Amino acid sequence: MTASSRSTALALVVAGFALVLLFLWIPHDIQTGIVERVRRRTAIGDALAPTVAAAVLLLGALVLFVERRREATPGLSGESLRFLLSVIALGAVSFALMRWAGPVAATLAGTDYRPLRASAPWKYIGFVLGGWVMVFGLVTLVERRASLRGAITAALMVALLIAVYDLPFEDLLLPPNGDL
C-alpha cells in the first residue's frame, strides 16, 4: 500500500467516523442541543463539545485527503523536533499562566481568588495572559520572529474568544476558573 493510498484510507475512515458522530451518535445520544435557552438564560448545551470535536475531525480528514499526494518525509528532522518541543513548552507555559495568574494576582491584592473567579476583571486575568502568550508564541515560532502584528493578532484572538464564549453566557466560567 502506497503512502498516498494509506492517507486516502485514513482520511475516509476519519471522515466516516466524524459523520457518524455528527448525524447518528450526537442527535440520538445527547438530549440537549448545542446552545440551550432555559428560563430566558442562554447556556451551552451538552452537544457543543462533541459537535466541535466531530467538525475538527472532519476538517482534518479533508485536509489529509487534499494533501495526500505530497510525499511523506522519511523521518523527523532536528529542526522539526526543536519546533515540536518548542510548541510543547509554549503550551505548558501558557496553561500554567492560565491556571495561576488569577490566583497570584488575587493573592498580591490581598484577597482570595475563589469568590472573585466569576467577576470581571478577575475571571479574565489567566485567560487573557495565558491565551495571549500562547497565540503570540505560536505566531512567533511560525514566523521565526516576534512582531507587533503577531502581538496585536494575539490580543484580538483572545478578545474574540472571550466575546464568543464568555459574553453571551451569564454563568459560564472561562478556563480554568471552573476548577479553582
PDB file of C-alpha atoms in Angstrom:
ATOM      1  CA  MET A   1       0.000   0.000   0.000  1.00  0.00           C
ATOM      2  CA  THR A   2       1.473   3.369  -1.005  1.00  0.00           C
ATOM      3  CA  ALA A   3       1.668   6.419   1.273  1.00  0.00           C
ATOM      4  CA  SER A   4      -0.979   8.159  -0.840  1.00  0.00           C
ATOM      5  CA  SER A   5      -3.429   5.275  -0.572  1.00  0.00           C
ATOM      6  CA  ARG A   6      -2.826   4.975   3.202  1.00  0.00           C
ATOM      7  CA  SER A   7      -3.537   8.705   3.575  1.00  0.00           C
ATOM      8  CA  THR A   8      -6.692   8.365   1.494  1.00  0.00           C
ATOM      9  CA  ALA A   9      -7.869   5.404   3.560  1.00  0.00           C
ATOM     10  CA  LEU A  10      -7.162   7.210   6.819  1.00  0.00           C
ATOM     11  CA  ALA A  11      -8.967  10.339   5.583  1.00  0.00           C
ATOM     12  CA  LEU A  12     -12.021   8.293   4.604  1.00  0.00           C
ATOM     13  CA  VAL A  13     -12.131   6.426   7.925  1.00  0.00           C
ATOM     14  CA  VAL A  14     -11.796   9.629   9.954  1.00  0.00           C
ATOM     15  CA  ALA A  15     -14.414  11.411   7.800  1.00  0.00           C
ATOM     16  CA  GLY A  16     -16.788   8.453   8.181  1.00  0.00           C
ATOM     17  CA  PHE A  17     -16.305   8.447  11.943  1.00  0.00           C
ATOM     18  CA  ALA A  18     -16.915  12.218  12.117  1.00  0.00           C
ATOM     19  CA  LEU A  19     -20.096  11.901  10.049  1.00  0.00           C
ATOM     20  CA  VAL A  20     -21.370   9.079  12.273  1.00  0.00           C
ATOM     21  CA  LEU A  21     -20.705  11.298  15.294  1.00  0.00           C
ATOM     22  CA  LEU A  22     -22.483  14.280  13.738  1.00  0.00           C
ATOM     23  CA  PHE A  23     -25.524  12.563  12.299  1.00  0.00           C
ATOM     24  CA  LEU A  24     -26.059   9.453  14.447  1.00  0.00           C
ATOM     25  CA  TRP A  25     -24.386   9.487  17.837  1.00  0.00           C
ATOM     26  CA  ILE A  26     -24.827  13.139  18.865  1.00  0.00           C
ATOM     27  CA  PRO A  27     -28.515  13.521  17.861  1.00  0.00           C
ATOM     28  CA  HIS A  28     -29.539  10.131  19.288  1.00  0.00           C
ATOM     29  CA  ASP A  29     -27.495  10.078  22.488  1.00  0.00           C
ATOM     30  CA  ILE A  30     -27.402  13.676  23.704  1.00  0.00           C
ATOM     31  CA  GLN A  31     -30.617  15.208  24.982  1.00  0.00           C
ATOM     32  CA  THR A  32     -29.708  18.907  24.765  1.00  0.00           C
ATOM     33  CA  GLY A  33     -28.699  20.895  21.715  1.00  0.00           C
ATOM     34  CA  ILE A  34     -25.584  22.924  21.008  1.00  0.00           C
ATOM     35  CA  VAL A  35     -26.943  26.042  22.715  1.00  0.00           C
ATOM     36  CA  GLU A  36     -29.931  25.896  25.066  1.00  0.00           C
ATOM     37  CA  ARG A  37     -32.319  28.597  26.178  1.00  0.00           C
ATOM     38  CA  VAL A  38     -33.735  27.795  29.627  1.00  0.00           C
ATOM     39  CA  ARG A  39     -35.793  30.321  31.584  1.00  0.00           C
ATOM     40  CA  ARG A  40     -34.568  33.204  29.420  1.00  0.00           C
ATOM     41  CA  ARG A  41     -30.946  32.215  30.003  1.00  0.00           C
ATOM     42  CA  THR A  42     -28.646  31.080  27.247  1.00  0.00           C
ATOM     43  CA  ALA A  43     -26.441  28.143  28.193  1.00  0.00           C
ATOM     44  CA  ILE A  44     -24.079  25.824  26.410  1.00  0.00           C
ATOM     45  CA  GLY A  45     -25.748  22.520  25.627  1.00  0.00           C
ATOM     46  CA  ASP A  46     -24.212  19.093  26.062  1.00  0.00           C
ATOM     47  CA  ALA A  47     -23.886  18.637  22.291  1.00  0.00           C
ATOM     48  CA  LEU A  48     -21.457  21.546  21.769  1.00  0.00           C
ATOM     49  CA  ALA A  49     -18.195  19.795  22.669  1.00  0.00           C
ATOM     50  CA  PRO A  50     -18.763  16.590  20.665  1.00  0.00           C
ATOM     51  CA  THR A  51     -20.061  18.618  17.696  1.00  0.00           C
ATOM     52  CA  VAL A  52     -16.939  20.794  17.691  1.00  0.00           C
ATOM     53  CA  ALA A  53     -14.745  17.692  18.023  1.00  0.00           C
ATOM     54  CA  ALA A  54     -16.515  15.990  15.100  1.00  0.00           C
ATOM     55  CA  ALA A  55     -16.182  19.148  12.983  1.00  0.00           C
ATOM     56  CA  VAL A  56     -12.437  19.295  13.722  1.00  0.00           C
ATOM     57  CA  LEU A  57     -12.107  15.607  12.782  1.00  0.00           C
ATOM     58  CA  LEU A  58     -13.974  16.241   9.541  1.00  0.00           C
ATOM     59  CA  LEU A  59     -11.770  19.231   8.746  1.00  0.00           C
ATOM     60  CA  GLY A  60      -8.655  17.177   9.491  1.00  0.00           C
ATOM     61  CA  ALA A  61      -9.859  14.393   7.204  1.00  0.00           C
ATOM     62  CA  LEU A  62     -10.494  16.917   4.442  1.00  0.00           C
ATOM     63  CA  VAL A  63      -7.003  18.388   4.801  1.00  0.00           C
ATOM     64  CA  LEU A  64      -5.472  14.904   4.830  1.00  0.00           C
ATOM     65  CA  PHE A  65      -7.443  13.947   1.729  1.00  0.00           C
ATOM     66  CA  VAL A  66      -6.399  17.091  -0.161  1.00  0.00           C
ATOM     67  CA  GLU A  67      -2.748  16.787   0.863  1.00  0.00           C
ATOM     68  CA  ARG A  68      -2.475  13.016   0.299  1.00  0.00           C
ATOM     69  CA  ARG A  69      -0.382  13.322  -2.843  1.00  0.00           C
ATOM     70  CA  ARG A  70       2.543  15.029  -1.140  1.00  0.00           C
ATOM     71  CA  GLU A  71       5.480  12.782  -0.489  1.00  0.00           C
ATOM     72  CA  ALA A  72       5.959  11.935   3.140  1.00  0.00           C
ATOM     73  CA  THR A  73       9.282  12.853   4.706  1.00  0.00           C
ATOM     74  CA  PRO A  74      11.210   9.797   5.872  1.00  0.00           C
ATOM     75  CA  GLY A  75      11.681  10.957   9.462  1.00  0.00           C
ATOM     76  CA  LEU A  76      11.617  13.761  11.960  1.00  0.00           C
ATOM     77  CA  SER A  77      14.378  16.287  11.270  1.00  0.00           C
ATOM     78  CA  GLY A  78      16.228  18.084  14.041  1.00  0.00           C
ATOM     79  CA  GLU A  79      14.515  21.346  13.144  1.00  0.00           C
ATOM     80  CA  SER A  80      11.086  19.685  13.270  1.00  0.00           C
ATOM     81  CA  LEU A  81      11.885  18.146  16.642  1.00  0.00           C
ATOM     82  CA  ARG A  82      13.003  21.529  18.026  1.00  0.00           C
ATOM     83  CA  PHE A  83       9.789  23.110  16.733  1.00  0.00           C
ATOM     84  CA  LEU A  84       7.657  20.369  18.301  1.00  0.00           C
ATOM     85  CA  LEU A  85       9.427  20.694  21.660  1.00  0.00           C
ATOM     86  CA  SER A  86       9.044  24.490  21.490  1.00  0.00           C
ATOM     87  CA  VAL A  87       5.296  24.145  20.903  1.00  0.00           C
ATOM     88  CA  ILE A  88       5.004  21.721  23.839  1.00  0.00           C
ATOM     89  CA  ALA A  89       6.987  24.073  26.119  1.00  0.00           C
ATOM     90  CA  LEU A  90       4.923  27.052  24.977  1.00  0.00           C
ATOM     91  CA  GLY A  91       1.717  25.144  25.722  1.00  0.00           C
ATOM     92  CA  ALA A  92       2.974  24.252  29.198  1.00  0.00           C
ATOM     93  CA  VAL A  93       3.893  27.865  29.990  1.00  0.00           C
ATOM     94  CA  SER A  94       0.588  29.164  28.586  1.00  0.00           C
ATOM     95  CA  PHE A  95      -1.504  26.687  30.560  1.00  0.00           C
ATOM     96  CA  ALA A  96       0.478  27.457  33.731  1.00  0.00           C
ATOM     97  CA  LEU A  97      -0.219  31.170  33.213  1.00  0.00           C
ATOM     98  CA  MET A  98      -3.911  30.460  32.633  1.00  0.00           C
ATOM     99  CA  ARG A  99      -4.085  28.415  35.809  1.00  0.00           C
ATOM    100  CA  TRP A 100      -2.025  30.538  38.184  1.00  0.00           C
ATOM    101  CA  ALA A 101      -2.146  34.189  37.004  1.00  0.00           C
ATOM    102  CA  GLY A 102      -5.571  34.924  38.513  1.00  0.00           C
ATOM    103  CA  PRO A 103      -4.897  33.341  41.916  1.00  0.00           C
ATOM    104  CA  VAL A 104      -1.460  35.001  42.133  1.00  0.00           C
ATOM    105  CA  ALA A 105      -2.954  38.395  41.230  1.00  0.00           C
ATOM    106  CA  ALA A 106      -5.630  37.956  43.907  1.00  0.00           C
ATOM    107  CA  THR A 107      -3.030  36.955  46.485  1.00  0.00           C
ATOM    108  CA  LEU A 108      -0.958  40.026  45.612  1.00  0.00           C
ATOM    109  CA  ALA A 109      -4.123  42.126  46.029  1.00  0.00           C
ATOM    110  CA  GLY A 110      -4.634  40.556  49.470  1.00  0.00           C
ATOM    111  CA  THR A 111      -7.822  38.640  48.700  1.00  0.00           C
ATOM    112  CA  ASP A 112      -8.998  35.120  47.944  1.00  0.00           C
ATOM    113  CA  TYR A 113      -9.454  34.262  44.255  1.00  0.00           C
ATOM    114  CA  ARG A 114     -12.285  31.723  44.505  1.00  0.00           C
ATOM    115  CA  PRO A 115     -15.120  34.184  45.277  1.00  0.00           C
ATOM    116  CA  LEU A 116     -13.847  36.536  42.537  1.00  0.00           C
ATOM    117  CA  ARG A 117     -13.345  33.966  39.769  1.00  0.00           C
ATOM    118  CA  ALA A 118     -16.685  34.749  38.081  1.00  0.00           C
ATOM    119  CA  SER A 119     -16.367  38.536  38.159  1.00  0.00           C
ATOM    120  CA  ALA A 120     -14.542  40.885  35.832  1.00  0.00           C
ATOM    121  CA  PRO A 121     -11.648  41.624  35.668  1.00  0.00           C
ATOM    122  CA  TRP A 122     -10.554  38.648  37.779  1.00  0.00           C
ATOM    123  CA  LYS A 123     -12.060  35.975  35.541  1.00  0.00           C
ATOM    124  CA  TYR A 124     -10.116  37.289  32.556  1.00  0.00           C
ATOM    125  CA  ILE A 125      -6.615  37.558  34.058  1.00  0.00           C
ATOM    126  CA  GLY A 126      -5.419  33.991  33.445  1.00  0.00           C
ATOM    127  CA  PHE A 127      -7.341  33.505  30.206  1.00  0.00           C
ATOM    128  CA  VAL A 128      -6.055  36.742  28.667  1.00  0.00           C
ATOM    129  CA  LEU A 129      -2.460  36.344  29.822  1.00  0.00           C
ATOM    130  CA  GLY A 130      -2.133  32.641  29.015  1.00  0.00           C
ATOM    131  CA  GLY A 131      -4.099  32.916  25.768  1.00  0.00           C
ATOM    132  CA  TRP A 132      -2.076  35.899  24.579  1.00  0.00           C
ATOM    133  CA  VAL A 133       1.222  34.154  25.360  1.00  0.00           C
ATOM    134  CA  MET A 134       0.041  31.034  23.528  1.00  0.00           C
ATOM    135  CA  VAL A 135      -1.135  32.793  20.350  1.00  0.00           C
ATOM    136  CA  PHE A 136       1.764  35.269  20.259  1.00  0.00           C
ATOM    137  CA  GLY A 137       4.245  32.480  20.945  1.00  0.00           C
ATOM    138  CA  LEU A 138       2.846  30.294  18.166  1.00  0.00           C
ATOM    139  CA  VAL A 139       2.866  33.206  15.705  1.00  0.00           C
ATOM    140  CA  THR A 140       6.464  33.989  16.717  1.00  0.00           C
ATOM    141  CA  LEU A 141       7.521  30.354  16.287  1.00  0.00           C
ATOM    142  CA  VAL A 142       5.911  30.073  12.865  1.00  0.00           C
ATOM    143  CA  GLU A 143       7.193  33.435  11.594  1.00  0.00           C
ATOM    144  CA  ARG A 144      10.572  32.902  13.317  1.00  0.00           C
ATOM    145  CA  ARG A 145      10.464  36.451  14.676  1.00  0.00           C
ATOM    146  CA  ALA A 146       8.455  38.486  17.143  1.00  0.00           C
ATOM    147  CA  SER A 147       6.334  41.188  15.550  1.00  0.00           C
ATOM    148  CA  LEU A 148       3.868  43.887  16.521  1.00  0.00           C
ATOM    149  CA  ARG A 149       1.395  42.306  14.109  1.00  0.00           C
ATOM    150  CA  GLY A 150       1.697  39.000  15.975  1.00  0.00           C
ATOM    151  CA  ALA A 151       1.122  40.733  19.320  1.00  0.00           C
ATOM    152  CA  ILE A 152      -1.962  42.534  18.007  1.00  0.00           C
ATOM    153  CA  THR A 153      -3.268  39.338  16.398  1.00  0.00           C
ATOM    154  CA  ALA A 154      -2.873  37.508  19.706  1.00  0.00           C
ATOM    155  CA  ALA A 155      -4.759  40.222  21.583  1.00  0.00           C
ATOM    156  CA  LEU A 156      -7.567  40.251  19.006  1.00  0.00           C
ATOM    157  CA  MET A 157      -7.912  36.457  19.033  1.00  0.00           C
ATOM    158  CA  VAL A 158      -8.157  36.342  22.827  1.00  0.00           C
ATOM    159  CA  ALA A 159     -10.743  39.136  22.734  1.00  0.00           C
ATOM    160  CA  LEU A 160     -12.679  37.231  20.062  1.00  0.00           C
ATOM    161  CA  LEU A 161     -12.670  34.054  22.158  1.00  0.00           C
ATOM    162  CA  ILE A 162     -13.945  35.989  25.163  1.00  0.00           C
ATOM    163  CA  ALA A 163     -16.647  37.615  23.024  1.00  0.00           C
ATOM    164  CA  VAL A 164     -17.790  34.255  21.645  1.00  0.00           C
ATOM    165  CA  TYR A 165     -17.546  32.073  24.754  1.00  0.00           C
ATOM    166  CA  ASP A 166     -17.978  34.370  27.748  1.00  0.00           C
ATOM    167  CA  LEU A 167     -20.134  37.366  26.883  1.00  0.00           C
ATOM    168  CA  PRO A 168     -23.256  35.522  25.623  1.00  0.00           C
ATOM    169  CA  PHE A 169     -23.433  33.244  28.672  1.00  0.00           C
ATOM    170  CA  GLU A 170     -24.094  34.594  32.146  1.00  0.00           C
ATOM    171  CA  ASP A 171     -22.992  31.547  34.122  1.00  0.00           C
ATOM    172  CA  LEU A 172     -20.030  30.307  32.063  1.00  0.00           C
ATOM    173  CA  LEU A 173     -16.608  30.311  33.684  1.00  0.00           C
ATOM    174  CA  LEU A 174     -13.664  30.668  31.319  1.00  0.00           C
ATOM    175  CA  PRO A 175     -10.971  28.029  31.734  1.00  0.00           C
ATOM    176  CA  PRO A 176      -9.555  27.183  34.216  1.00  0.00           C
ATOM    177  CA  ASN A 177     -11.810  29.127  36.600  1.00  0.00           C
ATOM    178  CA  GLY A 178     -14.311  26.284  36.865  1.00  0.00           C
ATOM    179  CA  ASP A 179     -11.649  24.115  38.507  1.00  0.00           C
ATOM    180  CA  LEU A 180     -10.460  26.698  41.032  1.00  0.00           C
TER     181      LEU A 180
END
